[in-house]
Structures are given as structure tokens and as C-alpha cells.
């Protein structure tokens, strides 16, 4: 039977201290021990179920981590205070000075900046490739390549990564495949397709409320043990711990993720098809004319659709800005960065979430300065929303 991420979460049973249907929130940074010996064993990571200090593990984050591991079908997971913390800690755990990373050139702007500007300072080499061109990926492999990094569906151009093929390329040389699945939780299950590590910005769809910033790393027991090792674990030593109060609210939101993803996808599909009928070019993986439509279909868990993100190219910045202002005034949604919110959000990628990418590189990868990215909301009357959008064009 095919893996079903929503059913996996549904089947998970987590209770509060007094039998509460929601796990209790652990409002403590430190924990008492009855004996000194137990403290030492806990410190060394040998005592399952014991907690020492909340930057290391805390029970609330452990519940959320267990739920995410269940959703991703990985052995384990780790919670971080942001998506960027998840990405940077995971990469720095794997790579040492002298190592090499291959990445999709189209990634989230912050990720791009980290790979481009930050890692070279520590002598970690990065090759930027067109991730849809597998020959280019193969040719970029070096003896010291430790990771191939990509996004399941890339930001903001919505290219779809061929996860099984990329995994094969990585594994054939002893490298790992790390996938940022922020755009497509439940829609794509990267681990079941061959990825080794799945990272998330939970700030987006997973939490879905835009009331906090958070991230996660899903992988093997061994990898999560490495991340949390007191001597050399990046998550432990760089210290981006999420507050337990927040992780508890994210856990509750995770339980409605499957319904939200279906509605985001349904609404986005409607908007995309309606634009297309009007003869307006739209970039959405759920349209047959999307270059990786068939690939997306072959990778996805069908019932969740093609996701809530689409983009439309207004060619120049001035038109894009006018369009977005009109849409905000007409009540389509908000002119704001971020995504996965219950209301529709739109922003001009080249001048916001991808502004870290130099203009020449934006041009090269096909990111026009007038590209408006939509995160389609949970609108109950999407036909009405489309009419509003159309009137603003
Ligand atoms: C937002 C985002 C990130 C960064 O996450 P934060 O929670 O803002 O740190 C990483 N990857 C993608 C695809 C994103 O959309």
C-alpha cells in the first residue's frame, strides 16, 4: 500500500500528562534527576526518554519531531527555530572544510545566500546547477561531493525535482540527497522517493497561520543523534531551539494540514486553469503545459493536488507592483512575502524573497523582474476571488 502521510499522523497517539488529548506543554528549561549517575547517562545521550536541558531535547519539541518523522516516514526528526536553521544546521553537520555541495540554482533566497556567500568562507565549495538537467547534475559531481541539495518544487520558478533520479546520482558516489519540502508537505514524500534528509520551513504550510517562524530536519536516527551530539552537533552547539509553547501550537496545526493542502491545491488549480482559459500564461505544476507536469504526477501523493503556489509574469516591476496594489485593495489577499497562509499572499519574487540572487543570475535562471508569486489561500468562493484578480489585471 502506498504511504499516506495524513493517515500516519492520524494513527499517532500522543497524550498529555493527565491524559489530555493534546500533549502537555513543557514549560521548563531544565529537569531534575533523582541520581547523579542518571544525569551523566542522559548527558551522553544514553538514556531514552530522559530530558536534561531544553536546548538539547524538550518533551514538547519531541512530540512535534515524532509527528513529523511519522509524516515523512523517516526514523527521526529534529525541530528548529526557523527553516534557515534547519537548512544550515543540516548542511553544516554533513560538510567539513574542503567538501563540495551541488545545489539547484533556484532555491529560496536565504538558502541561495547561505550557499553562495557564507559557505565559501569556510572553504566549502558549491556548484549551482539547473536541477531539471540531470546530465548537468552528474557532470557537477566531484570526489568530495557530500550533498545534492534541492527543493521538491523550487522557489519561485516551480521547477519539479526528479527526486528518485537525483538520489541515484548522489548515492552512486556516496553523497546524500537533501530536499527542502516546504512547498509540498504531504503532496510529495521525499524520503519515500529516495531522499536521505528532508528539511522544512514550518513557518509556511505546516503551521499555516503565519504566527511564528519554525523549521524541521527529518532523517535517520543516526543523523539526528549527530545533530544533537553535545560535542559536535550543529543543532546542539549553534542552538536554534524552538520555544515549546510554539511547537505545541504547530503540532495541533499539523493535524489539519491534509485538509488545508487539499483546499490550497484545489483553489490554485482553479485559478491556474481560469487564467489559462483567458489566454494568460501561468506557471503552475498542475497544468499540462508545465514542463514537469508528468514528473510531478509521478512523484505526488495524488489526493493532495499540485500545491498552493503559482506565478504569473507581468514582465516588468512597475506592472507587477500596480497589479499587486490593486489586488490588495480589491480584497484578493495581502501584498506580503511568505506562503501557506489561509489568506492569499502575493509578492514580486525578484524584489523580495529572491532579491539575494544577483539580477544577472535571476535573468539566467528565467526569473523575470515582473514575476508575481501567489500563495493561494483557503478561500471558500474561489470563483469570486478569480473574478477580482481578473479585474485587477
Ligand atoms: C521560507 C522558506 C525557507 C526559510 O524558512 P524560515 O522559516 O523563514 O527560516 C526555506 N525554504 C523555503 C522553500 C522557504 O519558503
CSV table of C-alpha atoms and ligand atoms in Angstrom, one decimal:
chain,number,residue,atom,x,y,z
A,1,UNK,CA,0.0,0.0,0.0
A,2,UNK,CA,1.2,3.5,-0.8
A,3,UNK,CA,2.5,5.6,2.1
A,4,UNK,CA,-0.2,8.1,3.3
A,5,UNK,CA,1.3,10.9,5.4
A,6,UNK,CA,-2.1,12.1,6.7
A,7,UNK,CA,-3.1,8.6,7.9
A,8,UNK,CA,0.3,8.2,9.6
A,9,UNK,CA,-0.3,11.3,11.7
A,10,UNK,CA,-3.9,10.3,12.3
A,11,UNK,CA,-2.7,6.9,13.7
A,12,UNK,CA,-0.2,8.6,16.0
A,13,UNK,CA,-1.3,8.7,19.7
A,14,UNK,CA,0.2,11.3,21.9
A,15,UNK,CA,-1.3,12.3,25.3
A,16,UNK,CA,-0.8,15.0,27.9
A,17,UNK,CA,0.5,14.3,31.4
A,18,UNK,CA,-3.0,13.9,32.8
A,19,UNK,CA,-4.5,12.1,29.8
A,20,UNK,CA,-5.1,15.4,27.9
A,21,UNK,CA,-5.8,14.8,24.3
A,22,UNK,CA,-3.1,17.2,23.5
A,23,UNK,CA,0.4,16.6,24.9
A,24,UNK,CA,1.3,18.9,27.8
A,25,UNK,CA,3.5,21.9,27.2
A,26,UNK,CA,6.8,21.6,29.0
A,27,UNK,CA,7.4,25.0,30.5
A,28,UNK,CA,10.9,24.2,31.7
A,29,UNK,CA,14.4,24.7,30.5
A,30,UNK,CA,15.9,22.2,33.0
A,31,UNK,CA,14.9,18.9,34.6
A,32,UNK,CA,15.5,17.3,38.0
A,33,UNK,CA,17.3,13.9,38.5
A,34,UNK,CA,17.0,11.6,41.4
A,35,UNK,CA,20.6,10.4,41.0
A,36,UNK,CA,23.8,11.9,39.6
A,37,UNK,CA,24.5,8.7,37.5
A,38,UNK,CA,21.3,9.1,35.5
A,39,UNK,CA,22.2,12.7,34.7
A,40,UNK,CA,25.5,11.7,33.2
A,41,UNK,CA,24.0,9.0,31.1
A,42,UNK,CA,21.4,11.4,29.9
A,43,UNK,CA,24.1,13.9,29.0
A,44,UNK,CA,25.8,11.3,26.9
A,45,UNK,CA,22.5,10.6,25.1
A,46,UNK,CA,22.3,7.1,26.5
A,47,UNK,CA,19.0,7.5,28.5
A,48,UNK,CA,16.0,7.2,26.2
A,49,UNK,CA,13.0,9.2,27.5
A,50,UNK,CA,15.0,11.4,29.9
A,51,UNK,CA,15.4,15.1,29.4
A,52,UNK,CA,18.3,17.2,30.6
A,53,UNK,CA,18.1,20.7,29.3
A,54,UNK,CA,15.7,22.2,26.7
A,55,UNK,CA,18.2,23.3,24.1
A,56,UNK,CA,19.1,19.6,23.8
A,57,UNK,CA,15.7,18.0,23.8
A,58,UNK,CA,12.4,19.0,25.4
A,59,UNK,CA,9.3,16.9,25.5
A,60,UNK,CA,7.1,19.3,23.5
A,61,UNK,CA,9.6,19.5,20.7
A,62,UNK,CA,10.0,15.7,20.8
A,63,UNK,CA,6.2,15.2,20.3
A,64,UNK,CA,6.3,17.5,17.2
A,65,UNK,CA,9.5,15.8,16.0
A,66,UNK,CA,7.9,12.4,16.3
A,67,UNK,CA,4.8,13.6,14.4
A,68,UNK,CA,7.0,15.0,11.6
A,69,UNK,CA,9.1,11.8,11.4
A,70,UNK,CA,5.8,9.9,11.1
A,71,UNK,CA,4.6,12.2,8.3
A,72,UNK,CA,7.8,11.9,6.4
A,73,UNK,CA,8.4,8.2,7.0
A,74,UNK,CA,11.8,8.9,8.4
A,75,UNK,CA,13.3,7.3,11.5
A,76,UNK,CA,13.6,10.6,13.4
A,77,UNK,CA,13.3,14.4,13.2
A,78,UNK,CA,14.7,17.5,14.9
A,79,UNK,CA,12.8,20.8,15.5
A,80,UNK,CA,14.5,24.2,14.9
A,81,UNK,CA,13.5,27.8,15.5
A,82,UNK,CA,13.4,28.6,11.7
A,83,UNK,CA,13.6,27.0,8.3
A,84,UNK,CA,17.0,28.6,7.8
A,85,UNK,CA,18.3,27.0,11.0
A,86,UNK,CA,17.1,23.6,9.7
A,87,UNK,CA,18.9,24.0,6.4
A,88,UNK,CA,22.1,25.5,7.8
A,89,UNK,CA,22.5,23.0,10.7
A,90,UNK,CA,21.8,20.1,8.4
A,91,UNK,CA,24.3,21.2,5.8
A,92,UNK,CA,27.0,22.1,8.3
A,93,UNK,CA,26.6,18.8,10.0
A,94,UNK,CA,27.4,16.9,6.8
A,95,UNK,CA,30.1,19.2,5.3
A,96,UNK,CA,33.5,20.0,6.5
A,97,UNK,CA,36.1,22.4,5.1
A,98,UNK,CA,37.2,21.1,1.7
A,99,UNK,CA,33.8,19.4,0.9
A,100,UNK,CA,31.6,20.2,-2.0
A,101,UNK,CA,27.8,20.7,-2.4
A,102,UNK,CA,25.7,20.6,-5.6
A,103,UNK,CA,22.6,22.7,-5.4
A,104,UNK,CA,19.7,23.8,-7.6
A,105,UNK,CA,20.3,27.4,-8.6
A,106,UNK,CA,16.7,28.1,-8.0
A,107,UNK,CA,16.2,27.9,-4.3
A,108,UNK,CA,14.8,30.1,-1.5
A,109,UNK,CA,16.7,33.4,-1.5
A,110,UNK,CA,18.1,32.8,2.0
A,111,UNK,CA,19.3,29.4,1.1
A,112,UNK,CA,21.0,30.7,-2.0
A,113,UNK,CA,22.8,33.5,0.0
A,114,UNK,CA,24.0,30.9,2.6
A,115,UNK,CA,25.4,28.6,-0.2
A,116,UNK,CA,26.8,31.5,-2.2
A,117,UNK,CA,28.2,33.9,0.4
A,118,UNK,CA,28.6,32.1,3.6
A,119,UNK,CA,29.9,28.5,3.0
A,120,UNK,CA,32.9,29.7,0.8
A,121,UNK,CA,34.2,31.5,3.9
A,122,UNK,CA,34.7,28.0,5.4
A,123,UNK,CA,36.2,26.5,2.2
A,124,UNK,CA,33.0,24.6,1.4
A,125,UNK,CA,32.6,24.6,-2.4
A,126,UNK,CA,29.2,24.9,-4.0
A,127,UNK,CA,28.2,24.2,-7.6
A,128,UNK,CA,24.9,25.8,-8.8
A,129,UNK,CA,23.1,23.7,-11.5
A,130,UNK,CA,19.8,23.6,-13.4
A,131,UNK,CA,18.3,20.8,-11.2
A,132,UNK,CA,16.0,19.7,-14.0
A,133,UNK,CA,19.0,18.9,-16.2
A,134,UNK,CA,20.3,15.6,-14.8
A,135,UNK,CA,23.3,15.5,-17.1
A,136,UNK,CA,24.4,18.8,-15.6
A,137,UNK,CA,24.0,17.4,-12.1
A,138,UNK,CA,26.0,14.3,-13.0
A,139,UNK,CA,28.8,16.3,-14.6
A,140,UNK,CA,29.0,18.5,-11.5
A,141,UNK,CA,29.7,15.6,-9.2
A,142,UNK,CA,33.2,15.6,-7.7
A,143,UNK,CA,35.1,13.2,-5.4
A,144,UNK,CA,34.4,15.5,-2.5
A,145,UNK,CA,30.7,16.0,-3.2
A,146,UNK,CA,28.8,15.3,0.1
A,147,UNK,CA,25.3,16.6,-0.7
A,148,UNK,CA,23.0,17.3,-3.6
A,149,UNK,CA,20.6,19.9,-2.4
A,150,UNK,CA,17.3,20.8,-3.9
A,151,UNK,CA,13.7,21.8,-3.3
A,152,UNK,CA,10.9,19.4,-4.3
A,153,UNK,CA,9.2,22.2,-6.1
A,154,UNK,CA,11.6,25.1,-6.4
A,155,UNK,CA,11.1,28.7,-5.3
A,156,UNK,CA,9.9,30.7,-7.1
A,157,UNK,CA,10.0,29.1,-10.6
A,158,UNK,CA,8.2,25.9,-9.5
A,159,UNK,CA,10.6,23.5,-11.2
A,160,UNK,CA,10.0,20.0,-10.1
A,161,UNK,CA,13.0,17.9,-8.8
A,162,UNK,CA,13.3,14.4,-10.0
A,163,UNK,CA,14.0,13.0,-6.5
A,164,UNK,CA,14.5,9.3,-7.4
A,165,UNK,CA,17.0,10.1,-10.2
A,166,UNK,CA,18.8,12.7,-8.0
A,167,UNK,CA,19.0,10.2,-5.2
A,168,UNK,CA,20.6,7.7,-7.5
A,169,UNK,CA,23.2,10.2,-8.7
A,170,UNK,CA,24.0,11.1,-5.1
A,171,UNK,CA,24.1,7.6,-3.8
A,172,UNK,CA,26.2,6.2,-6.7
A,173,UNK,CA,29.1,8.4,-5.3
A,174,UNK,CA,28.4,8.1,-1.6
A,175,UNK,CA,26.7,11.5,-1.3
A,176,UNK,CA,23.4,12.4,0.3
A,177,UNK,CA,20.3,13.9,-1.2
A,178,UNK,CA,18.8,16.7,0.9
A,179,UNK,CA,15.4,18.0,-0.1
A,180,UNK,CA,13.6,21.2,1.1
A,181,UNK,CA,9.9,20.1,1.0
A,182,UNK,CA,8.5,23.4,2.3
A,183,UNK,CA,6.2,24.0,-0.8
A,184,UNK,CA,4.8,20.5,-0.9
A,185,UNK,CA,4.2,18.8,2.5
A,186,UNK,CA,2.1,15.7,2.1
A,187,UNK,CA,1.9,16.2,-1.6
A,188,UNK,CA,5.5,14.9,-2.0
A,189,UNK,CA,7.1,12.5,0.5
A,190,UNK,CA,10.8,12.9,-0.5
A,191,UNK,CA,12.1,10.1,1.8
A,192,UNK,CA,9.8,7.5,0.2
A,193,UNK,CA,11.3,8.6,-3.1
A,194,UNK,CA,14.9,8.1,-2.1
A,195,UNK,CA,15.9,11.4,-0.3
A,196,UNK,CA,18.1,11.0,2.8
A,197,UNK,CA,17.2,14.2,4.6
A,198,UNK,CA,14.1,16.3,4.4
A,199,UNK,CA,14.1,19.9,5.6
A,200,UNK,CA,11.2,22.3,6.3
A,201,UNK,CA,10.4,25.8,6.9
A,202,UNK,CA,7.3,25.1,9.2
A,203,UNK,CA,6.6,28.8,9.0
A,204,UNK,CA,4.7,28.1,5.8
A,205,UNK,CA,2.1,25.4,5.1
A,206,UNK,CA,2.9,23.1,8.0
A,207,UNK,CA,1.9,25.7,10.6
A,208,UNK,CA,-0.3,27.6,8.2
A,209,UNK,CA,-1.1,30.6,10.4
A,210,UNK,CA,1.8,32.9,9.9
A,211,UNK,CA,2.1,33.4,13.6
A,212,UNK,CA,5.6,32.0,14.1
A,213,UNK,CA,8.8,31.0,12.4
A,214,UNK,CA,10.0,27.4,12.8
A,215,UNK,CA,11.8,24.6,11.0
A,216,UNK,CA,12.5,20.9,11.0
A,217,UNK,CA,15.0,18.3,9.8
A,218,UNK,CA,13.8,14.8,9.1
A,219,UNK,CA,16.3,11.9,8.7
A,220,UNK,CA,17.8,8.8,10.2
A,221,UNK,CA,18.3,8.2,14.0
A,222,UNK,CA,22.0,8.4,13.3
A,223,UNK,CA,21.8,11.8,11.7
A,224,UNK,CA,19.5,13.3,14.4
A,225,UNK,CA,21.9,11.8,17.0
A,226,UNK,CA,24.8,13.6,15.2
A,227,UNK,CA,22.8,16.9,15.1
A,228,UNK,CA,22.2,16.8,18.8
A,229,UNK,CA,25.6,15.5,19.9
A,230,UNK,CA,26.9,17.6,22.8
A,231,UNK,CA,30.4,17.6,21.5
A,232,UNK,CA,30.0,18.4,17.8
A,233,UNK,CA,26.3,18.6,16.9
A,234,UNK,CA,25.3,21.7,14.9
A,235,UNK,CA,21.8,21.8,16.3
A,236,UNK,CA,23.1,21.5,19.9
A,237,UNK,CA,26.0,23.9,19.6
A,238,UNK,CA,24.6,26.6,17.3
A,239,UNK,CA,21.5,26.4,19.4
A,240,UNK,CA,18.4,27.3,17.3
A,241,UNK,CA,15.9,25.8,19.7
A,242,UNK,CA,12.1,26.4,19.2
A,243,UNK,CA,10.1,27.5,22.2
A,244,UNK,CA,7.9,24.6,23.4
A,245,UNK,CA,4.8,26.8,23.5
A,246,UNK,CA,5.2,27.3,19.8
A,247,UNK,CA,6.0,23.7,19.0
A,248,UNK,CA,2.8,22.7,20.8
A,249,UNK,CA,0.7,25.0,18.7
A,250,UNK,CA,2.4,23.8,15.5
A,251,UNK,CA,1.6,20.2,16.4
A,252,UNK,CA,-2.1,21.0,16.6
A,253,UNK,CA,-2.0,22.7,13.2
A,254,UNK,CA,-0.1,19.7,11.7
A,255,UNK,CA,-3.3,17.7,12.3
A,256,UNK,CA,-5.3,19.8,9.9
A,257,UNK,CA,-2.5,20.0,7.3
A,258,UNK,CA,-4.0,17.4,4.9
A,259,UNK,CA,-7.3,19.3,4.7
A,260,UNK,CA,-5.6,22.6,4.1
A,261,UNK,CA,-3.2,21.2,1.4
A,262,UNK,CA,-6.2,19.8,-0.5
A,263,UNK,CA,-8.0,23.1,-0.4
A,264,UNK,CA,-4.9,25.2,-1.3
A,265,UNK,CA,-4.3,22.9,-4.3
A,266,UNK,CA,-8.0,22.9,-5.3
A,267,UNK,CA,-8.1,26.7,-5.3
A,268,UNK,CA,-4.7,27.1,-7.0
A,269,UNK,CA,-5.7,24.6,-9.7
A,270,UNK,CA,-8.9,26.6,-10.3
A,271,UNK,CA,-7.1,29.9,-10.6
A,272,UNK,CA,-4.4,28.4,-12.9
A,273,UNK,CA,-7.0,26.8,-15.2
A,274,UNK,CA,-9.1,30.0,-15.3
A,275,UNK,CA,-6.1,32.1,-16.2
A,276,UNK,CA,-5.2,29.7,-18.9
A,277,UNK,CA,-8.8,29.8,-20.3
A,278,UNK,CA,-8.4,33.6,-20.5
A,279,UNK,CA,-5.2,33.1,-22.6
A,280,UNK,CA,-2.9,34.3,-19.8
A,281,UNK,CA,0.3,32.4,-19.3
A,282,UNK,CA,0.6,31.0,-15.8
A,283,UNK,CA,3.2,28.8,-14.2
A,284,UNK,CA,1.6,26.0,-12.1
A,285,UNK,CA,2.7,22.3,-12.0
A,286,UNK,CA,-0.9,21.2,-12.1
A,287,UNK,CA,-1.2,22.5,-15.7
A,288,UNK,CA,-0.5,20.1,-18.6
A,289,UNK,CA,1.8,22.7,-20.2
A,290,UNK,CA,4.1,22.8,-17.2
A,291,UNK,CA,7.4,21.3,-18.3
A,292,UNK,CA,7.5,18.8,-15.3
A,293,UNK,CA,3.7,18.2,-15.0
A,294,UNK,CA,4.1,14.5,-15.7
A,295,UNK,CA,7.1,14.2,-13.4
A,296,UNK,CA,5.2,15.9,-10.6
A,297,UNK,CA,2.3,13.5,-11.2
A,298,UNK,CA,4.6,10.5,-10.9
A,299,UNK,CA,6.1,11.7,-7.6
A,300,UNK,CA,3.0,13.0,-5.8
A,301,UNK,CA,0.5,11.5,-3.4
A,302,UNK,CA,-2.4,12.2,-5.7
A,303,UNK,CA,-5.1,13.2,-3.3
A,304,UNK,CA,-3.3,16.4,-2.2
A,305,UNK,CA,-3.1,18.1,-5.6
A,306,UNK,CA,-0.3,20.2,-7.1
A,307,UNK,CA,0.1,22.7,-4.2
A,308,UNK,CA,-0.9,26.2,-3.5
A,309,UNK,CA,1.8,28.2,-5.2
A,310,UNK,CA,1.6,29.6,-8.7
A,311,UNK,CA,3.2,32.5,-10.6
A,312,UNK,CA,2.4,34.9,-13.4
A,313,UNK,CA,4.8,37.0,-15.3
A,314,UNK,CA,3.9,40.7,-15.6
A,315,UNK,CA,7.3,41.3,-17.4
A,316,UNK,CA,8.2,44.4,-15.6
A,317,UNK,CA,8.3,45.6,-12.0
A,318,UNK,CA,6.0,48.6,-12.4
A,319,UNK,CA,3.2,46.5,-13.8
A,320,UNK,CA,3.7,43.9,-11.1
A,321,UNK,CA,3.6,46.5,-8.3
A,322,UNK,CA,0.4,48.1,-9.8
A,323,UNK,CA,-1.2,44.7,-10.1
A,324,UNK,CA,-0.4,43.7,-6.5
A,325,UNK,CA,-1.6,47.0,-5.1
A,326,UNK,CA,-4.9,46.7,-7.0
A,327,UNK,CA,-5.4,43.1,-5.8
A,328,UNK,CA,-4.8,44.1,-2.2
A,329,UNK,CA,-7.3,47.0,-2.5
A,330,UNK,CA,-9.8,44.6,-4.1
A,331,UNK,CA,-9.6,42.2,-1.2
A,332,UNK,CA,-7.9,39.3,-3.0
A,333,UNK,CA,-5.4,39.0,-0.2
A,334,UNK,CA,-2.2,40.6,1.1
A,335,UNK,CA,0.9,42.0,-0.5
A,336,UNK,CA,3.3,40.1,1.7
A,337,UNK,CA,6.1,37.6,1.5
A,338,UNK,CA,5.8,34.1,2.9
A,339,UNK,CA,3.3,31.5,1.9
A,340,UNK,CA,1.0,28.7,3.1
A,341,UNK,CA,-1.3,31.2,4.9
A,342,UNK,CA,-5.1,30.9,5.0
A,343,UNK,CA,-5.4,34.1,3.0
A,344,UNK,CA,-3.9,34.6,-0.4
A,345,UNK,CA,-0.5,36.3,-0.3
A,346,UNK,CA,1.4,37.7,-3.3
A,347,UNK,CA,4.8,39.2,-3.8
A,348,UNK,CA,7.2,40.0,-6.5
A,349,UNK,CA,9.9,37.3,-6.1
A,350,UNK,CA,12.8,39.1,-7.8
A,351,UNK,CA,12.4,42.1,-5.5
A,352,UNK,CA,11.6,40.2,-2.3
A,353,UNK,CA,12.2,36.6,-1.4
A,354,UNK,CA,14.8,36.1,-4.2
A,355,UNK,CA,16.4,39.5,-4.0
A,356,UNK,CA,19.5,37.8,-2.6
A,357,UNK,CA,20.0,36.3,-6.0
A,358,UNK,CA,22.0,38.7,-8.2
A,359,UNK,CA,20.0,40.2,-11.1
A,360,UNK,CA,22.2,38.6,-13.8
A,361,UNK,CA,21.6,35.2,-12.2
A,362,UNK,CA,17.9,35.9,-11.9
A,363,UNK,CA,17.9,36.6,-15.7
A,364,UNK,CA,19.9,33.4,-16.4
A,365,UNK,CA,17.5,31.2,-14.5
A,366,UNK,CA,14.5,32.8,-16.1
A,367,UNK,CA,13.3,34.8,-13.1
A,368,UNK,CA,11.7,37.9,-14.7
A,369,UNK,CA,11.6,41.1,-12.6
A,370,UNK,CA,7.8,41.1,-13.1
A,371,UNK,CA,7.2,37.6,-11.7
A,372,UNK,CA,4.4,37.7,-9.2
A,373,UNK,CA,4.2,34.7,-6.9
A,374,UNK,CA,0.9,33.7,-5.4
A,375,UNK,CA,0.3,31.6,-2.4
A,376,UNK,CA,-3.3,30.8,-2.9
A,377,UNK,CA,-5.4,30.8,0.3
A,378,UNK,CA,-8.2,28.7,1.6
A,379,UNK,CA,-10.9,30.9,0.0
A,380,UNK,CA,-14.4,29.3,0.1
A,381,UNK,CA,-15.5,31.1,-3.0
A,382,UNK,CA,-12.5,30.9,-5.3
A,383,UNK,CA,-14.6,31.9,-8.4
A,384,UNK,CA,-15.2,35.2,-6.8
A,385,UNK,CA,-11.5,35.6,-6.0
A,386,UNK,CA,-10.6,34.8,-9.6
A,387,UNK,CA,-13.0,37.5,-10.9
A,388,UNK,CA,-11.4,40.0,-8.5
A,389,UNK,CA,-7.9,39.0,-9.7
A,390,UNK,CA,-9.0,39.2,-13.4
A,391,UNK,CA,-10.4,42.7,-12.9
A,392,UNK,CA,-7.1,43.8,-11.5
A,393,UNK,CA,-5.1,42.6,-14.5
B,1,LIG,C1,10.7,30.4,3.9
B,1,LIG,C2,11.5,29.4,3.3
B,1,LIG,C3,12.7,29.0,3.9
B,1,LIG,C4,13.2,29.7,5.1
B,1,LIG,O1,12.5,29.4,6.3
B,1,LIG,P1,12.3,30.4,7.5
B,1,LIG,O2,11.3,29.7,8.4
B,1,LIG,O3,11.9,31.7,7.0
B,1,LIG,O4,13.7,30.5,8.1
B,1,LIG,C5,13.4,27.9,3.3
B,1,LIG,N1,13.0,27.3,2.2
B,1,LIG,C6,11.8,27.7,1.6
B,1,LIG,C7,11.4,27.0,0.4
B,1,LIG,C8,11.0,28.7,2.1
B,1,LIG,O5,9.9,29.1,1.5
